[in-house]
Amino acid sequence: SLVWQNGELTIKKYWEVGAGPLTAGDENFYLENIEALLKASVSEQLVADVPVGLLLSGGMDSSSALYYMAGLSKEPVKTFTIGYGPKDRSFNETAAARRTADYFRADHSEAILEPDISSLIEKLACSFDEPFADASALPTYLVTREARKKVTVALSGIGGDELFGGYPRHLGARALPYYLKMPGFMRQAAWAAFQRLPESAASGNLPGRIKRFVRGGTGDFAGSYTSWLTYFLKNEKAGLYGPLMSGAEFPGLAGRLEGPDDIFAFELNNYLTDDLLCLADRASMANSLELRVPFLDVRLVEFMAKVPLSAKTKGFNLKYLLKKNMVGKLPAEIINGSKMGFQVPLARWQNEELKELVRDTLSRAAVKRGGYLNPDYIDSMLKEHASGRRNLSDQIYSAMVFQLWLTRRGKDLPAKISGPVLVSQPRRILLVNMAGLGDIVMMTPLVRALKAVYKDSKVALLTIDRSSGLARNIPGIDEVLSVPITYRLPSPMGLWKLVRVLFLLRGRAFDVLLNLSLVSSKAGIWKARLINFLVRPGFSAGRSLLASTGLFDKVFKEEFVEKKSEVELTTRLLEPLGIEVSDRTIHYEVLSSDRVVVEKDLESRGLKGAVLIGLNPGAFRPSRRWPLENWKELAEALLNKYPEAFLIITGSAGEHAMGETLKVSDRVINACGLYDFGQLAALFEKTALLVTNDTGPMHLAAAVGTKVAAIFGPGDVFRFAPSVPEERYRIIRKESPGCELPCYEYSCKKPVCLTSIRAAAVLEKVEELLSVPSFEKSSGGLCL
């Protein structure tokens, strides 16, 4: 916690698990507390207004959670397990999970997955945003993806090993003090004897564990134990690092580690926090699944912190106390089963499915080009692994993930400083976008680029009331101010509110004002000059169709027809700040609260899991509206072509009557006026495709990853085509005499541009889109 009081800053850690003193208690005392605390934790974490499931591995931790969930739930618990094919049988826990699920009559889902591992590893580089080398993230991502198909919250057994002594290294830690008392020359001789022992690629790899114990036993307790947690020892890192890491020093793991009973606090503050919880959170949220961890209830953690490791692993049995507590509650084969862990067949993958990715990523040229790793060391590591003397799959994976991250780091930055800077280090930036929903979505790349380069700058947005709700959900915008102005000149009351807001903004002393709205009329010039005059920024830049000197400090002149997207044209405004934009993909992050509202509504209508095709026939400008009879014809054609699909009509509350006109079947739902813009984004996310003639819904749907069939009339098709991969949208436009030029008026006089488009032409583009495989949507929106 950080407190600023009376001119002084105080930072305190408000909670920390202690390393002692240990509680001396008999076994029954431990068991009574474990039973009460674990049951209470599961009970409390089941509270939710959405479906809750369980990631079931078939081991002690998740099986114990299932026991308590089954006793507390009125309905069968939804459980989820993944496994691997016959080649990787030793890594499978599906049989044990299935037996446990059957024992408790759970609603069990099981998937034997053989995914494209190379693509998955590269995808996870997006979700983690750092070089993260625990390969358990792969199955965690896959099982949470399966679970998210049925639930939005799931419990996990994470933390059980740390609390109850569940890792083989915990047994090694108990033996380590005795081993360290042996004379040094004897331990060195043991290492010399064991280091040539061939290792196994199977999940247990007992020879590898023996070698790690003996190798680690050449130092003190802390050095030995931490060597079991790290892939590279200190001397190995010296050889691993390349020129850009030469001489680099890194801090060791924090906390006291002088004996076996220090391990609990040490692992909670290091391995659990920075590895397991990190991977679980990011991998699950990449699938929009909330993961809960009942074993990490604070009360249970504080109690188990005082239980000695010798009691947790009595008789050198892993999880002795947890197993004892679950006797009679779980099937005997689960309690007596061997420890598996959430492992992956890395060694085999690297020899087969990942062979090409490993070769390319860790080639001498790639490693040398990166500069951070030593290509000679990488070559020797790959050869040693290939020989079978050592299973170095984890080390190879960590080096590969680092190189992938390093490569992506240069590509995925949304922007960088690359040109002359007219305004150095702007602290306050005002964006002006007095336009509709589509323009708000299309500014997301600009906002993302601003925040990537000037992270500490405060970004405010001035927009119209109609667009303010959507704008407030865009990351990077710190404040939204809106005024009741429409496309036309404001009313006296609207003008008064505009002037009042502008005087408020004047007091903020903005360094930069960027006017994103295209000045295309005399009214536009009037509004731009009024805003600049009253706000008085240090520097201003804006776009204009009309050559107007003095309108902005930097005017970006545009032609009536520009064969560039609106995103490309607006991001040019960043040039005076020295910013080069590399990612112009529009993206809108749907809020989980909006998803819940939409999911509940769809479920109440019996549409949960149904195939939805969206139709949005409204448009702000009358000249953009495709004739209603054409929409009706299209609706009937879609219902015939896709008999399993439902059509959902969206629009404003004022367009409800229009939506009723399109209800040509019970499979048509009129949702006009039902959702706000955030919820509309959540609905679009669930539709297979949206057909619209309105650029607002068009861009909102495209920005959440939905395929879009866009009907264009007299609008500028080049400016307003969605800035997403072309596989996700199709343009339907018929070039007719008089339609060569776009119309920027509120009501255009040449509707033939729209009326000449037939329903059959739209249906053809819909079929094309739905035949293209869907892209997986990433959490960050930068990776497909």
XYZ file of N, CA, C and O in Angstrom, residues 68-178:
444
model
N -15.174 -31.330 -2.531
C -15.896 -30.278 -1.807
C -16.923 -29.596 -2.706
O -18.025 -29.253 -2.260
N -16.591 -29.391 -3.970
C -17.545 -28.766 -4.896
C -18.791 -29.634 -5.060
O -19.922 -29.127 -5.053
N -18.592 -30.934 -5.207
C -19.724 -31.849 -5.394
C -20.648 -31.842 -4.184
O -21.872 -31.927 -4.314
N -20.057 -31.725 -2.983
C -20.868 -31.700 -1.772
C -21.626 -30.404 -1.575
O -22.618 -30.359 -0.854
N -21.143 -29.337 -2.229
C -21.751 -28.015 -2.046
C -22.650 -27.603 -3.202
O -23.381 -26.620 -3.092
N -22.587 -28.321 -4.336
C -23.328 -27.934 -5.534
C -24.594 -28.767 -5.697
O -24.581 -29.981 -5.469
N -25.665 -28.112 -6.115
C -26.913 -28.817 -6.362
C -26.886 -29.524 -7.718
O -27.535 -30.547 -7.905
N -26.160 -28.957 -8.664
C -26.052 -29.526 -10.001
C -24.712 -30.251 -10.156
O -23.767 -29.982 -9.396
N -24.600 -31.167 -11.096
C -23.309 -31.823 -11.341
C -22.236 -30.785 -11.668
O -22.470 -29.843 -12.424
N -21.050 -30.954 -11.104
C -19.955 -30.025 -11.332
C -19.430 -30.222 -12.755
O -19.213 -31.354 -13.196
N -19.222 -29.137 -13.466
C -18.650 -29.216 -14.811
C -17.132 -29.290 -14.683
O -16.504 -28.385 -14.144
N -16.553 -30.381 -15.164
C -15.107 -30.584 -15.069
C -14.490 -30.676 -16.463
O -15.144 -31.106 -17.411
N -13.217 -30.287 -16.538
C -12.549 -30.200 -17.839
C -11.139 -30.765 -17.741
O -10.373 -30.417 -16.837
N -10.822 -31.641 -18.686
C -9.508 -32.279 -18.727
C -9.043 -32.336 -20.175
O -9.857 -32.527 -21.081
N -7.756 -32.171 -20.381
C -7.198 -32.412 -21.712
C -6.127 -33.481 -21.604
O -5.521 -33.688 -20.542
N -5.913 -34.160 -22.722
C -4.870 -35.171 -22.763
C -4.157 -35.145 -24.091
O -4.465 -34.329 -24.965
N -3.206 -36.029 -24.241
C -2.412 -36.096 -25.461
C -2.641 -37.442 -26.142
O -3.217 -38.360 -25.564
N -2.184 -37.552 -27.371
C -2.375 -38.759 -28.154
C -1.513 -39.922 -27.689
O -0.762 -39.816 -26.707
N -1.579 -41.050 -28.408
C -0.870 -42.276 -27.992
C 0.639 -42.103 -27.865
O 1.268 -42.772 -27.042
N 1.238 -41.227 -28.646
C 2.692 -41.035 -28.578
C 3.138 -40.518 -27.227
O 4.285 -40.729 -26.818
N 2.239 -39.820 -26.533
C 2.609 -39.149 -25.287
C 1.808 -39.702 -24.112
O 1.372 -38.971 -23.235
N 1.637 -41.020 -24.111
C 0.804 -41.683 -23.112
C 1.291 -41.410 -21.683
O 0.494 -41.272 -20.759
N 2.599 -41.296 -21.479
C 3.127 -41.129 -20.125
C 2.778 -39.768 -19.526
O 2.932 -39.562 -18.325
N 2.318 -38.829 -20.362
C 1.959 -37.504 -19.872
C 0.458 -37.369 -19.605
O 0.003 -36.327 -19.154
N -0.309 -38.410 -19.908
C -1.765 -38.326 -19.827
C -2.282 -38.571 -18.413
O -1.859 -39.516 -17.750
N -3.236 -37.744 -18.002
C -3.957 -37.969 -16.751
C -5.454 -38.119 -17.011
O -6.257 -38.041 -16.084
N -5.805 -38.328 -18.257
C -7.232 -38.354 -18.599
C -7.965 -39.515 -17.936
O -9.108 -39.357 -17.504
N -7.323 -40.673 -17.855
C -8.004 -41.834 -17.260
C -8.313 -41.582 -15.792
O -9.423 -41.847 -15.307
N -7.334 -41.051 -15.065
C -7.548 -40.759 -13.645
C -8.609 -39.682 -13.472
O -9.470 -39.767 -12.590
N -8.561 -38.651 -14.321
C -9.553 -37.582 -14.228
C -10.948 -38.117 -14.515
O -11.924 -37.750 -13.842
N -11.037 -38.994 -15.514
C -12.342 -39.561 -15.879
C -12.912 -40.398 -14.728
O -14.099 -40.312 -14.424
N -12.048 -41.204 -14.099
C -12.515 -42.020 -12.957
C -13.020 -41.135 -11.821
O -14.057 -41.424 -11.209
N -12.292 -40.067 -11.544
C -12.696 -39.175 -10.460
C -13.995 -38.463 -10.806
O -14.895 -38.322 -9.958
N -14.111 -37.994 -12.042
C -15.341 -37.320 -12.466
C -16.531 -38.262 -12.373
O -17.613 -37.876 -11.907
N -16.356 -39.518 -12.807
C -17.439 -40.503 -12.719
C -17.808 -40.779 -11.266
O -18.986 -40.937 -10.923
N -16.810 -40.832 -10.412
C -17.017 -41.115 -8.985
C -17.947 -40.077 -8.357
O -18.797 -40.392 -7.522
N -17.785 -38.804 -8.778
C -18.592 -37.720 -8.217
C -19.732 -37.301 -9.151
O -20.345 -36.255 -8.939
N -19.991 -38.106 -10.205
C -21.073 -37.840 -11.165
C -20.979 -36.421 -11.735
O -21.972 -35.697 -11.852
N -19.781 -36.038 -12.077
C -19.554 -34.713 -12.650
C -19.965 -34.680 -14.117
O -20.031 -35.706 -14.790
N -20.250 -33.490 -14.588
C -20.511 -33.260 -16.019
C -19.143 -33.044 -16.666
O -18.660 -31.923 -16.765
N -18.544 -34.156 -17.129
C -17.131 -34.133 -17.500
C -16.926 -33.901 -18.991
O -17.609 -34.487 -19.833
N -15.988 -33.009 -19.326
C -15.589 -32.762 -20.710
C -14.121 -33.100 -20.855
O -13.291 -32.656 -20.055
N -13.828 -33.860 -21.871
C -12.452 -34.333 -22.066
C -12.078 -34.158 -23.534
O -12.869 -34.444 -24.419
N -10.892 -33.654 -23.758
C -10.445 -33.455 -25.137
C -9.030 -33.982 -25.289
O -8.154 -33.668 -24.477
N -8.832 -34.821 -26.268
C -7.485 -35.257 -26.638
C -7.018 -34.319 -27.742
O -7.537 -34.344 -28.856
N -6.087 -33.494 -27.403
C -5.712 -32.407 -28.297
C -4.376 -32.660 -28.967
O -3.422 -33.092 -28.327
N -4.350 -32.403 -30.231
C -3.104 -32.433 -30.986
C -3.015 -31.111 -31.750
O -3.175 -31.055 -32.975
N -2.797 -30.013 -31.012
C -2.838 -28.691 -31.640
C -1.589 -28.416 -32.464
O -0.609 -29.155 -32.422
N -1.654 -27.320 -33.206
C -0.480 -26.821 -33.924
C 0.405 -26.138 -32.881
O 0.238 -24.956 -32.583
N 1.344 -26.900 -32.318
C 2.126 -26.410 -31.192
C 2.958 -25.183 -31.567
O 3.088 -24.238 -30.785
N 3.509 -25.168 -32.763
C 4.322 -24.020 -33.181
C 3.502 -22.743 -33.159
O 3.934 -21.718 -32.610
N 2.302 -22.799 -33.732
C 1.450 -21.611 -33.750
C 1.024 -21.219 -32.338
O 0.940 -20.035 -32.002
N 0.767 -22.234 -31.505
C 0.337 -21.953 -30.138
C 1.433 -21.251 -29.341
O 1.173 -20.295 -28.605
N 2.665 -21.716 -29.483
C 3.780 -21.082 -28.765
C 3.932 -19.629 -29.194
O 4.122 -18.727 -28.369
N 3.809 -19.391 -30.494
C 3.928 -18.015 -30.981
C 2.747 -17.168 -30.514
O 2.913 -15.980 -30.205
N 1.561 -17.754 -30.437
C 0.387 -17.024 -29.958
C 0.557 -16.620 -28.501
O 0.234 -15.501 -28.109
N 1.080 -17.538 -27.678
C 1.240 -17.229 -26.262
C 2.262 -16.124 -26.027
O 2.236 -15.462 -24.989
N 3.169 -15.939 -26.978
C 4.100 -14.813 -26.853
C 3.333 -13.498 -26.812
O 3.767 -12.536 -26.177
N 2.173 -13.455 -27.483
C 1.324 -12.253 -27.446
C 0.686 -12.088 -26.077
O 0.593 -10.990 -25.553
N 0.207 -13.188 -25.508
C -0.544 -13.112 -24.259
C 0.340 -12.799 -23.063
O -0.114 -12.210 -22.091
N 1.604 -13.199 -23.116
C 2.480 -13.002 -21.965
C 3.266 -11.696 -22.018
O 3.636 -11.157 -20.983
N 3.558 -11.194 -23.211
C 4.275 -9.922 -23.356
C 5.643 -9.924 -22.701
O 6.200 -8.866 -22.414
N 6.189 -11.068 -22.405
C 7.540 -11.190 -21.845
C 8.029 -12.605 -22.145
O 7.224 -13.491 -22.408
N 9.337 -12.833 -22.110
C 9.828 -14.202 -22.380
C 9.515 -15.112 -21.203
O 10.182 -15.076 -20.183
N 8.489 -15.922 -21.346
C 7.995 -16.767 -20.250
C 8.242 -18.225 -20.609
O 7.680 -18.735 -21.572
N 9.084 -18.911 -19.820
C 9.630 -20.192 -20.264
C 9.030 -21.424 -19.597
O 9.572 -22.507 -19.745
N 7.941 -21.294 -18.854
C 7.311 -22.479 -18.269
C 6.345 -23.055 -19.292
O 5.304 -22.464 -19.591
N 6.678 -24.218 -19.828
C 5.875 -24.827 -20.889
C 4.503 -25.284 -20.402
O 3.640 -25.617 -21.218
N 4.266 -25.289 -19.090
C 2.937 -25.633 -18.584
C 1.890 -24.621 -19.030
O 0.691 -24.879 -18.933
N 2.335 -23.465 -19.506
C 1.385 -22.486 -20.044
C 0.629 -23.059 -21.236
O -0.522 -22.677 -21.493
N 1.256 -23.984 -21.980
C 0.612 -24.552 -23.169
C -0.633 -25.370 -22.810
O -1.721 -25.087 -23.311
N -0.529 -26.399 -21.934
C -1.748 -27.130 -21.586
C -2.734 -26.280 -20.801
O -3.947 -26.488 -20.900
N -2.230 -25.313 -20.015
C -3.144 -24.433 -19.274
C -3.991 -23.626 -20.245
O -5.206 -23.474 -20.060
N -3.363 -23.108 -21.292
C -4.121 -22.357 -22.298
C -5.150 -23.268 -22.969
O -6.312 -22.877 -23.161
N -4.745 -24.484 -23.312
C -5.642 -25.387 -24.042
C -6.835 -25.813 -23.183
O -7.968 -25.842 -23.661
N -6.587 -26.144 -21.904
C -7.694 -26.606 -21.071
C -8.625 -25.449 -20.713
O -9.844 -25.627 -20.616
N -8.085 -24.245 -20.534
C -8.966 -23.105 -20.251
C -9.771 -22.724 -21.487
O -10.898 -22.245 -21.379
N -9.204 -22.959 -22.667
C -9.967 -22.707 -23.893
C -11.156 -23.654 -23.985
O -12.263 -23.254 -24.368
N -10.934 -24.926 -23.618
C -12.037 -25.890 -23.621
C -13.089 -25.515 -22.577
O -14.288 -25.573 -22.835
N -12.619 -25.133 -21.380
C -13.547 -24.803 -20.294
C -14.398 -23.593 -20.646
O -15.589 -23.529 -20.307
N -13.792 -22.622 -21.339
C -14.524 -21.374 -21.640
C -15.709 -21.617 -22.568
O -16.618 -20.788 -22.654
N -15.748 -22.757 -23.231
C -16.890 -23.059 -24.101
C -18.166 -23.284 -23.290
O -19.272 -23.158 -23.811
N -18.013 -23.633 -21.986
C -19.182 -23.959 -21.165
C -19.318 -23.104 -19.914
O -20.410 -22.975 -19.372
N -18.211 -22.556 -19.392
C -18.272 -21.777 -18.156
C -17.450 -20.497 -18.320
O -16.627 -20.378 -19.230
N -17.678 -19.559 -17.423
C -16.888 -18.321 -17.439
C -15.987 -18.197 -16.221
O -15.142 -17.307 -16.166
N -16.170 -19.089 -15.237
C -15.319 -19.133 -14.048
C -14.951 -20.587 -13.796
O -15.790 -21.477 -13.947
N -13.703 -20.831 -13.418
C -13.289 -22.205 -13.103
C -12.343 -22.194 -11.918
O -11.537 -21.266 -11.757
N -12.456 -23.229 -11.089
C -11.514 -23.432 -9.982
C -10.344 -24.268 -10.461
O -10.475 -25.058 -11.404
N -9.210 -24.104 -9.791
C -7.996 -24.830 -10.147
C -7.315 -25.319 -8.875
O -7.498 -24.749 -7.797
N -6.499 -26.353 -9.009
C -5.773 -26.897 -7.857
C -4.431 -26.245 -7.617
O -3.630 -26.740 -6.801
N -4.151 -25.121 -8.289
C -2.862 -24.432 -8.106
C -2.666 -24.077 -6.639
O -3.580 -23.594 -5.974
N -1.461 -24.293 -6.150
C -1.120 -23.973 -4.767
C -1.081 -25.184 -3.854
O -0.459 -25.141 -2.782
N -1.739 -26.278 -4.274
C -1.769 -27.462 -3.413
C -0.393 -28.048 -3.180
O -0.073 -28.485 -2.064
N 0.441 -28.072 -4.201
C 1.794 -28.619 -4.040
C 2.620 -27.781 -3.075
O 3.381 -28.316 -2.262
N 2.499 -26.457 -3.166
C 3.274 -25.581 -2.284
C 2.808 -25.720 -0.835
O 3.626 -25.773 0.093
N 1.492 -25.797 -0.632
C 0.965 -25.855 0.729
C 1.257 -27.183 1.413
O 1.590 -27.223 2.605
N 1.125 -28.278 0.670
C 1.123 -29.597 1.303
C 2.375 -30.424 1.037
O 2.439 -31.577 1.435
N 3.376 -29.843 0.364
C 4.601 -30.597 0.107
C 4.395 -31.618 -0.995
O 4.505 -32.828 -0.747
N 4.121 -31.141 -2.217
C 3.754 -32.057 -3.283
C 4.793 -32.276 -4.352
O 4.551 -33.034 -5.288
N 5.949 -31.601 -4.267
C 6.966 -31.754 -5.306
C 8.049 -32.740 -4.856
O 8.430 -32.750 -3.680
N 8.564 -33.547 -5.789
C 9.682 -34.433 -5.424
C 10.852 -33.676 -4.802
O 11.565 -34.215 -3.954
N 11.042 -32.415 -5.187
C 12.151 -31.643 -4.603
C 11.945 -31.404 -3.104
O 12.900 -31.122 -2.391
N 10.688 -31.485 -2.645
C 10.448 -31.328 -1.213
C 11.028 -32.513 -0.432
O 11.519 -32.352 0.689
N 10.954 -33.699 -1.029
C 11.606 -34.855 -0.399
C 13.117 -34.705 -0.473
O 13.838 -35.027 0.477
N 13.593 -34.200 -1.622
C 15.023 -33.954 -1.759
C 15.517 -32.944 -0.738
O 16.630 -33.070 -0.210
N 14.696 -31.936 -0.437
C 15.081 -30.913 0.534
C 15.228 -31.497 1.929
O 16.088 -31.056 2.712
N 14.413 -32.489 2.261
C 14.538 -33.118 3.577
C 15.821 -33.942 3.684
O 16.433 -34.026 4.755
N 16.220 -34.539 2.542
C 17.447 -35.342 2.560
C 18.701 -34.492 2.386
O 19.800 -34.909 2.771
N 18.535 -33.300 1.842
C 19.686 -32.468 1.470
C 20.602 -32.120 2.650
O 21.841 -32.193 2.504
N 20.090 -31.721 3.825
C 20.999 -31.382 4.927
C 21.936 -32.530 5.295
O 23.109 -32.297 5.647
N 21.437 -33.746 5.207
C 22.281 -34.908 5.525
C 23.329 -35.116 4.431
O 24.492 -35.430 4.702
